XYZ file of C-alpha atoms in Angstrom:
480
model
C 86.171 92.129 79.637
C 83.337 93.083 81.686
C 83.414 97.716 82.544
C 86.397 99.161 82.217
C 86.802 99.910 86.010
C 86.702 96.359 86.380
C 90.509 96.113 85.112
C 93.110 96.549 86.865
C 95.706 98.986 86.401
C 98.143 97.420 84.795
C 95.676 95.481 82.826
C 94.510 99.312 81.802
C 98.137 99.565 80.857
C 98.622 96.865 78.832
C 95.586 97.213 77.198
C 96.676 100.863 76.150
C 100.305 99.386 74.664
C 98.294 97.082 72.703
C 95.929 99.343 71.406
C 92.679 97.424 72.513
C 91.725 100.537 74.578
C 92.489 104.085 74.202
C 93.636 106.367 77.242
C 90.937 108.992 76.210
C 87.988 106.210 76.224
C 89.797 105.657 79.668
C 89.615 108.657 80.626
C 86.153 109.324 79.550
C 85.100 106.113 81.533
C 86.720 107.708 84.622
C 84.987 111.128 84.055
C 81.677 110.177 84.017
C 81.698 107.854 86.917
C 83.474 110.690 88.969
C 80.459 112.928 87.294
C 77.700 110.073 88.493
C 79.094 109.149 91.520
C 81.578 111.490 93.421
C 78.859 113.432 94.951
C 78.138 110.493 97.171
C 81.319 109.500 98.320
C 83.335 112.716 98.508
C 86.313 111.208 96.882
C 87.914 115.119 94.910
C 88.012 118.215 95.707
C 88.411 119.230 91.843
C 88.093 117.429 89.282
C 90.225 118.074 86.104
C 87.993 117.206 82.776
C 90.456 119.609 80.260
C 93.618 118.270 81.734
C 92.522 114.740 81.723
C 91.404 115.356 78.176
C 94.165 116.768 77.068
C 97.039 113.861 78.882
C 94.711 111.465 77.197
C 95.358 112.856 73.612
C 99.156 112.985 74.585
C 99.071 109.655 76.359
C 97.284 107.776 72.877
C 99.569 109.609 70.214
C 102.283 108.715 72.249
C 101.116 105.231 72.436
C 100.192 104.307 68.339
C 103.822 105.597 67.772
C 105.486 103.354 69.951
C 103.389 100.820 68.547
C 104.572 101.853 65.130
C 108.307 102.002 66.414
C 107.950 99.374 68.085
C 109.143 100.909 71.531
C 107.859 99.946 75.225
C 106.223 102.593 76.914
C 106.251 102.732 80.721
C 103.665 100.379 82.366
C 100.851 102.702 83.510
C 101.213 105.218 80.440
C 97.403 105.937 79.275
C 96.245 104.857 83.193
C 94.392 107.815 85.166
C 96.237 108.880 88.415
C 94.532 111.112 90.715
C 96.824 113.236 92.949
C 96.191 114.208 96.780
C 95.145 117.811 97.118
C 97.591 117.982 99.783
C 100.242 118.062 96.865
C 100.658 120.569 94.086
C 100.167 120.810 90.553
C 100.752 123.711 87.907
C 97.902 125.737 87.092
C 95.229 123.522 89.656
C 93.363 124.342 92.206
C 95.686 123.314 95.365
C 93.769 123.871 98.792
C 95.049 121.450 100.969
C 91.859 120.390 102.063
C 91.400 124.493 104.009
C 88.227 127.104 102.768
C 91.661 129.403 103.858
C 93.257 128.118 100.487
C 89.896 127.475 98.600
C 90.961 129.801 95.991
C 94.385 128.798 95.829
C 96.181 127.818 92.387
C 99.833 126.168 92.540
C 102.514 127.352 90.458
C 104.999 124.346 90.570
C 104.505 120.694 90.743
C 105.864 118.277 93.136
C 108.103 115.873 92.468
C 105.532 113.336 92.389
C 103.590 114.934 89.998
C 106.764 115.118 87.768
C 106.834 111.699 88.212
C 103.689 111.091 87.269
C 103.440 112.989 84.224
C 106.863 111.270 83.125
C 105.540 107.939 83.213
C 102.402 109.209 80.977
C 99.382 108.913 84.115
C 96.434 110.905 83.197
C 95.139 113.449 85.887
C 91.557 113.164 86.787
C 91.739 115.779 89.684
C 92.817 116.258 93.082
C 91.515 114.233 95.465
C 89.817 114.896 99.293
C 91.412 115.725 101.937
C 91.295 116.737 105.977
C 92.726 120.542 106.707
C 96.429 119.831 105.889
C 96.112 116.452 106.434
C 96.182 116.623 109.816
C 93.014 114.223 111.063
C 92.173 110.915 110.777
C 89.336 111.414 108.857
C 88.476 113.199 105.982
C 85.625 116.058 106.673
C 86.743 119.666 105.984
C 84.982 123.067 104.991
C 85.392 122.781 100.825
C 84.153 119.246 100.242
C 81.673 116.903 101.206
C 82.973 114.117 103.374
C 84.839 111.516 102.527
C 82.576 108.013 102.251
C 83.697 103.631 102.613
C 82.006 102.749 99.656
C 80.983 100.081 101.414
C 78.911 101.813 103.941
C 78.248 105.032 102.642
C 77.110 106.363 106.232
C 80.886 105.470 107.458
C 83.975 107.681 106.609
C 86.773 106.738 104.610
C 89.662 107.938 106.947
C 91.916 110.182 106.400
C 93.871 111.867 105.656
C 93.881 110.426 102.122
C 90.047 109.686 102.343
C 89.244 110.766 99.397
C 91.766 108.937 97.765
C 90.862 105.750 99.072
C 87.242 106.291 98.418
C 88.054 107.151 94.652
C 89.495 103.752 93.956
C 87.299 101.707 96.410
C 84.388 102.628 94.217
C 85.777 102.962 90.912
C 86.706 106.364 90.313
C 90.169 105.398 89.954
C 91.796 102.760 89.182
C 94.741 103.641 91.761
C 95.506 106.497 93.382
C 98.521 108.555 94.808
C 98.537 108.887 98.505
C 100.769 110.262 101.296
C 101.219 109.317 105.053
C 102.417 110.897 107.750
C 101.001 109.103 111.169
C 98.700 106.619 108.929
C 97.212 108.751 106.258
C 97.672 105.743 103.595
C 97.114 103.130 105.459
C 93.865 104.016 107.389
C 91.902 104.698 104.576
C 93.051 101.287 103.101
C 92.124 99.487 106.071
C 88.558 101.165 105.899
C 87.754 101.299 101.968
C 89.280 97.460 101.739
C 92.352 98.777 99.864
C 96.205 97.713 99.315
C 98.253 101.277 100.690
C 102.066 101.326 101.346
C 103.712 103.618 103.245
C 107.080 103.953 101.970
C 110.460 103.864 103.866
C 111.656 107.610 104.740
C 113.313 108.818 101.528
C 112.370 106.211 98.947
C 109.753 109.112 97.715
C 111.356 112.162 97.201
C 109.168 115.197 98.843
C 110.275 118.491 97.247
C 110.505 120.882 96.070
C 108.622 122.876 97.996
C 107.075 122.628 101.327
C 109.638 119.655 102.301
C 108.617 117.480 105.454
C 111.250 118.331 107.984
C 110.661 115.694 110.450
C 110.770 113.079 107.676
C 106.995 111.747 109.007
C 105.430 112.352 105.733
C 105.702 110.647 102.560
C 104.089 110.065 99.548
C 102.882 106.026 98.357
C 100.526 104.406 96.288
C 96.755 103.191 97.299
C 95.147 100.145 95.183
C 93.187 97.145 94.835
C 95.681 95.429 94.097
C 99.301 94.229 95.237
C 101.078 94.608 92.115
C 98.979 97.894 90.801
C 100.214 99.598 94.563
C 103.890 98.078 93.200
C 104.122 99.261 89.671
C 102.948 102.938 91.557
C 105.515 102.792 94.127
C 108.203 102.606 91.034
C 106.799 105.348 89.678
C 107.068 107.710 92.689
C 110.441 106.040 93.991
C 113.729 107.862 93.954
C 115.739 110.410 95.085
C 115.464 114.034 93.911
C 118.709 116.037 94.271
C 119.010 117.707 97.259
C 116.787 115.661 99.213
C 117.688 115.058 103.431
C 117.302 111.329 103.224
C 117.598 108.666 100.888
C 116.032 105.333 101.033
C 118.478 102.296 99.426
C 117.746 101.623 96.390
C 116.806 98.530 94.948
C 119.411 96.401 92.883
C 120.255 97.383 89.373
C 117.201 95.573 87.408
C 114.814 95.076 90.037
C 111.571 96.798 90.293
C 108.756 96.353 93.177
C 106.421 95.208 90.432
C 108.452 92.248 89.984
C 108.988 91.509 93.526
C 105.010 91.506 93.289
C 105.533 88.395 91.511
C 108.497 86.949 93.738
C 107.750 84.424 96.439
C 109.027 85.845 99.905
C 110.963 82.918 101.117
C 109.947 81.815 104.680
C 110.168 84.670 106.903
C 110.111 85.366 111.227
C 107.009 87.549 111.512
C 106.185 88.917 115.509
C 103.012 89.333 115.654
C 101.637 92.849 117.733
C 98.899 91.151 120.082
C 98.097 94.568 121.979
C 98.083 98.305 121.096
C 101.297 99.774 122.095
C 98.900 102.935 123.406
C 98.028 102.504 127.012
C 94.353 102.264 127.620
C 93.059 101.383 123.892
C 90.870 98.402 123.837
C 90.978 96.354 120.390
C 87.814 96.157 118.306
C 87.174 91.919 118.515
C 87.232 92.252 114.363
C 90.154 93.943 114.500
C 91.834 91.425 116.614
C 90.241 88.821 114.621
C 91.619 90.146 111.222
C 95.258 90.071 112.907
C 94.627 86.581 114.587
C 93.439 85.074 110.997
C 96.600 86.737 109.271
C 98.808 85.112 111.651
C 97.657 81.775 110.979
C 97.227 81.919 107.559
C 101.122 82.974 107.818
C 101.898 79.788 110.025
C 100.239 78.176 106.426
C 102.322 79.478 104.528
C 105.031 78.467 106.174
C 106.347 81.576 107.937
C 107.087 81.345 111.481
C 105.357 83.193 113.864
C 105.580 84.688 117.377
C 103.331 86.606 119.599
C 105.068 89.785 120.865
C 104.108 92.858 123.554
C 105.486 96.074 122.552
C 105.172 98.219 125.869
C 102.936 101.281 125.436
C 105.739 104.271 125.277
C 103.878 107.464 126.922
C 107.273 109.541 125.829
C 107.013 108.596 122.499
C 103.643 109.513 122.033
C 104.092 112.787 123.256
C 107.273 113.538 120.986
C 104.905 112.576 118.089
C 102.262 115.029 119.342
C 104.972 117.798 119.601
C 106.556 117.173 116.360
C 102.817 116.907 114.191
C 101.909 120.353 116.209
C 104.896 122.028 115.141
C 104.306 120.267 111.577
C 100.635 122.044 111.366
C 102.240 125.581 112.299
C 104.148 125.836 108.363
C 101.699 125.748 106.074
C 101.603 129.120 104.857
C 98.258 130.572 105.369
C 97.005 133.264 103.507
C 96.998 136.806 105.295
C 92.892 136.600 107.105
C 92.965 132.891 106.268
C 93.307 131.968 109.913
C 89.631 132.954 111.073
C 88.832 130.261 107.966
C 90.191 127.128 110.270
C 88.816 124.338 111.439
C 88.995 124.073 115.731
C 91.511 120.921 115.377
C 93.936 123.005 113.007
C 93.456 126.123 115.050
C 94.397 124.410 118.452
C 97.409 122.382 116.889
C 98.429 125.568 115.020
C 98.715 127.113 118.358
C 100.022 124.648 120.418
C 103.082 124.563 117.571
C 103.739 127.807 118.098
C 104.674 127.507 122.035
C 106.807 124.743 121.190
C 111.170 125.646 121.988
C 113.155 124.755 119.570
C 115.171 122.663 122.344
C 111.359 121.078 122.675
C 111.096 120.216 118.974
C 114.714 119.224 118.873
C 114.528 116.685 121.741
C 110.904 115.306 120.378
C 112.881 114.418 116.998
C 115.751 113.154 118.834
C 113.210 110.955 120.941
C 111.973 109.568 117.431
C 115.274 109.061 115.838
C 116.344 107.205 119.008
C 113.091 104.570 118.885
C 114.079 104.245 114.934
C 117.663 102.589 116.145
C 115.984 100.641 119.022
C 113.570 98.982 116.436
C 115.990 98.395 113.586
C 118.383 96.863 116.070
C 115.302 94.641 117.480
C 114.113 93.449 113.920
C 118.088 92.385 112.807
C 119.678 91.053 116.432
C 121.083 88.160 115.005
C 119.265 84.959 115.655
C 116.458 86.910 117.589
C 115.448 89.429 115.315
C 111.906 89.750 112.563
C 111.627 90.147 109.131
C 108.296 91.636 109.570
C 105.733 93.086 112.486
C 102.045 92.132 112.043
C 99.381 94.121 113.779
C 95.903 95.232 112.777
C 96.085 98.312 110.968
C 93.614 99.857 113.083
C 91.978 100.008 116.367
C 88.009 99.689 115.226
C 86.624 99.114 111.997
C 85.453 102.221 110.211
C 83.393 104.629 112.003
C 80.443 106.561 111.011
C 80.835 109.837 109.466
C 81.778 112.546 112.020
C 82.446 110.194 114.698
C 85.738 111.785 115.668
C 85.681 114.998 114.625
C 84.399 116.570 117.347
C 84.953 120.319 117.061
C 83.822 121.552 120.583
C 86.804 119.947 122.077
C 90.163 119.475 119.802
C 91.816 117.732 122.381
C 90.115 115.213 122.760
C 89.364 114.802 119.101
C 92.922 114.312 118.512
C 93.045 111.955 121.723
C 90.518 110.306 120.214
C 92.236 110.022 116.434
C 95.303 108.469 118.597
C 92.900 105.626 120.095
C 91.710 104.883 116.734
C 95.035 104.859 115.759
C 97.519 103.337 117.765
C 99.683 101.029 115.462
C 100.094 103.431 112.771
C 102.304 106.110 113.849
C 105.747 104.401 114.917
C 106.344 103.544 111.706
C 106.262 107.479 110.518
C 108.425 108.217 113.829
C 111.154 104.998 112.436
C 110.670 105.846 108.546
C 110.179 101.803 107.911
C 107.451 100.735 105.445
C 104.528 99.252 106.470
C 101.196 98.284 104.690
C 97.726 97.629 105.345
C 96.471 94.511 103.587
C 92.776 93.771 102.650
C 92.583 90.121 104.207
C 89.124 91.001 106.466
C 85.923 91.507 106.348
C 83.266 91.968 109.099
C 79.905 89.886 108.930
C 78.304 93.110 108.507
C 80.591 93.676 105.224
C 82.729 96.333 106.255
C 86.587 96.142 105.778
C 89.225 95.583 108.415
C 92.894 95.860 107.407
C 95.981 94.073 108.792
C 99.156 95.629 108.687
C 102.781 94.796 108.386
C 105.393 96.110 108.528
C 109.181 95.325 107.842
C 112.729 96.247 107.892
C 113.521 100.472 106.753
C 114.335 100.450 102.826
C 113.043 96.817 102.664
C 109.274 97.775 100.989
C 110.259 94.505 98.503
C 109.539 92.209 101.357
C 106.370 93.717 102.188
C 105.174 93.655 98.518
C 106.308 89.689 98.145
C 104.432 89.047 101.823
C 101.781 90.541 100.406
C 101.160 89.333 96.797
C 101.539 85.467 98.596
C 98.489 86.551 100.754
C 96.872 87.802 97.866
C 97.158 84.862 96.056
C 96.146 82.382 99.464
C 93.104 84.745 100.004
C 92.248 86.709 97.029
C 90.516 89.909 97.859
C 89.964 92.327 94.575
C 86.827 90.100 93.638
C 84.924 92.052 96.622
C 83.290 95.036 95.460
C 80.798 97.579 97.277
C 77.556 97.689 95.689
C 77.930 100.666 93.886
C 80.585 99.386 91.942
């Protein structure tokens, strides 16, 4: 069976319903690799050895009784979940990646968390991120940064960094996530992970602190296809009172099983430039996209080369609507002097923003969401799913955009590193970043696609047939 960490997680799962491994010798695995290793990578802000303990006791009497009763148990019950410090959690630390919230403890949990502890996942901690997510990167004031395993000297992304970098080197087996102009996706693209970014709605984001724009959502990160699947069922579904609503999948279905579905043949366009004017594609990076398209056209998908103009207006009615975003988090009275320059300037660039301003930037978004759903479903000319790299350059050495002399241009600079990412927060579709690339140096380069809103099932089939074609999981960073 080789380590533990070698398994996947539904392997982990399985293993726990059968009783060939127990979710606190899981858990204990987990704990001292985080305790070994998590100094070099930066992966949690806190860790959570009594909680984990604790779930793990729950999770294995839970499990010998339904092995007694004979009853199923839900498919990653015993399997350690780490949760984004961005979200909240009863009676843990919660600082949102901010020394203005270092001492901060939440009182609630999200709905995610809910989720989570429904379907018996095991807390190991909270894991790294930015100052309220807002970079692309993951380097703040109350962790270390954020580390590829595969190049410790390079960062993992952000602005679920430390996410990534947990599973990437075996900290986790998967991880929960959340995305709000690429904060799932860029640090699978740069660790060599499987991240979804799910359709507006399909993961409720209360109760508290609920995404107004509808940018942000939770998903799962990965090694593997199915693993990032069996998540995304976890954390799907409405919550009452929630603003939007994702379709749900027929009665039976789950994602994990269209993880084991072939897709059919399907129209793919395939991105060829950045739809930012004056970003250059890394040659990798256009490589990894290249190589996907042509190991689609094996397949037996058709594909066809398509120029989306760069859209200046739309870009700037994203920039409006993430300043305004940064200005409500509620920072603690003398928190402010505690910010980093980027949160600072975006803080108070929100705050000069109209409300006819903020209304018209939505509007702008809402209206490109109707363009591009009518584009992918015009009949006889439409896709079933847009390929593009996930990401400008490969990853970048550690502080390579944060640059805190100048916000502007750091955040100019996270948009340029960017540039494929955020029209898919500004639609609500799904999209993914897929592991199918690696640079002769070793370092990961993601491809991304993305389909259809409240059609993630596609996506996951797509995916798990160029899993199979071009298996990835093998690769490993040498700390593994």
């Amino acid at each position: 069976m080789g380590q533990l960490h070698d398994l996947t997680a539904l392997e982990q799962g399985e293993a726990v319903r059968t009783g060939r491994v127990s979710p606190v010798e899981l858990t204990e695995h987990y704990l001292e690799r985080i305790g070994r290793l998590d100094a070099t990578v930066g992966a949690f802000i806190t860790v959570t050895p009594d909680v984990a303990r604790k779930q793990a006791a729950d999770a294995e009497s839970a499990a010998s009784a339904a092995r007694r009763e004979g009853r199923e148990l839900p498919p990653l019950h015993g399997v350690p979940v780490p949760v984004k410090d961005l979200s909240q959690v009863a009676g843990v630390r919660w600082t949102m990646g901010s020394a203005a919230m270092a001492g901060n403890v939440a009182t609630v949990d999200d709905h995610v968390v809910t989720k989570l502890r429904d379907a018996g996942t095991i807390l190991l901690g909270k894991t790294n991120t930015p100052e309220f997510g807002l970079p692309a990167h993951t380097e703040n004031a109350v962790a270390p940064p954020a580390r590829t395993p595969w190049d410790l000297g390079r960062s993992a992304g952000g602005s679920s960094g430390g996410a990534a970098a947990a599973v990437a080197a075996g900290l986790a087996p998967l991880a929960h996530a959340s995305d709000g102009g690429g904060s799932i996706r860029i640090p699978a693209s740069v660790c060599g992970l499987f991240g979804i970014k799910p359709s507006r709605g399909r993961v409720s984001p209360g109760p508290v602190l609920d995404d107004v724009t509808g940018l942000v959502t939770s998903g799962p990160l990965a090694r593997t296809v199915a693993d990032a699947a069996a998540l995304l069922d976890v954390l799907a579904g409405p919550m009452p009172g929630d603003p939007y609503a994702a379709p749900a999948l027929p009665p039976g279905e789950t994602f994990t099983g269209h993880a084991r579905r072939a897709p059919g043949r399907l129209r793919v366009a395939h991105i060829t430039e950045a739809p930012v004017p004056g970003v250059e594609l890394h040659p990798e990076c256009r490589r990894a996209a290249e190589e996907a398209a042509g190991l689609l056209r094996e397949l037996g998908h058709e594909v066809e080369e398509l120029t989306i103009p760069g859209d200046e207006a739309l870009g700037r009615a994203f920039t409006t609507v993430w300043e305004v975003l940064s200005t409500l988090v509620p920072v603690p009275p003398g928190g402010s002097e505690h910010l980093l320059p980027l949160t600072r300037h975006l803080r108070e660039r929100g705050t000069r923003v109209t409300g006819t301003e903020f209304a018209a930037a939505l509007y702008r978004m809402r209206g490109t969401g109707r363009l591009v759903a009518g584009a992918l479903q015009a009949p006889g000319t439409g896709y079933d799913v847009l390929l593009s790299p996930t990401l400008a350059r490969p990853p970048l050495p550690v502080g390579a955009l944060r640059n805190d002399e100048d916000p502007e241009g750091e955040f100019a600079a996270m948009a340029g590193f960017t540039p494929f990412a955020p029209l898919y927060n500004a639609t609500g579709q799904p999209a993914v970043s897929v592991p199918l690339h690696w640079t002769p140096e070793g370092l990961p380069v993601g491809i991304m696609l993305g389909g259809r809103y409240g059609d993630e099932a596609t996506l996951i089939s797509l995916s798990a047939q160029l899993e199979e074609a071009r298996p990835w999981a093998g690769r490993r960073p040498a700390m593994w």
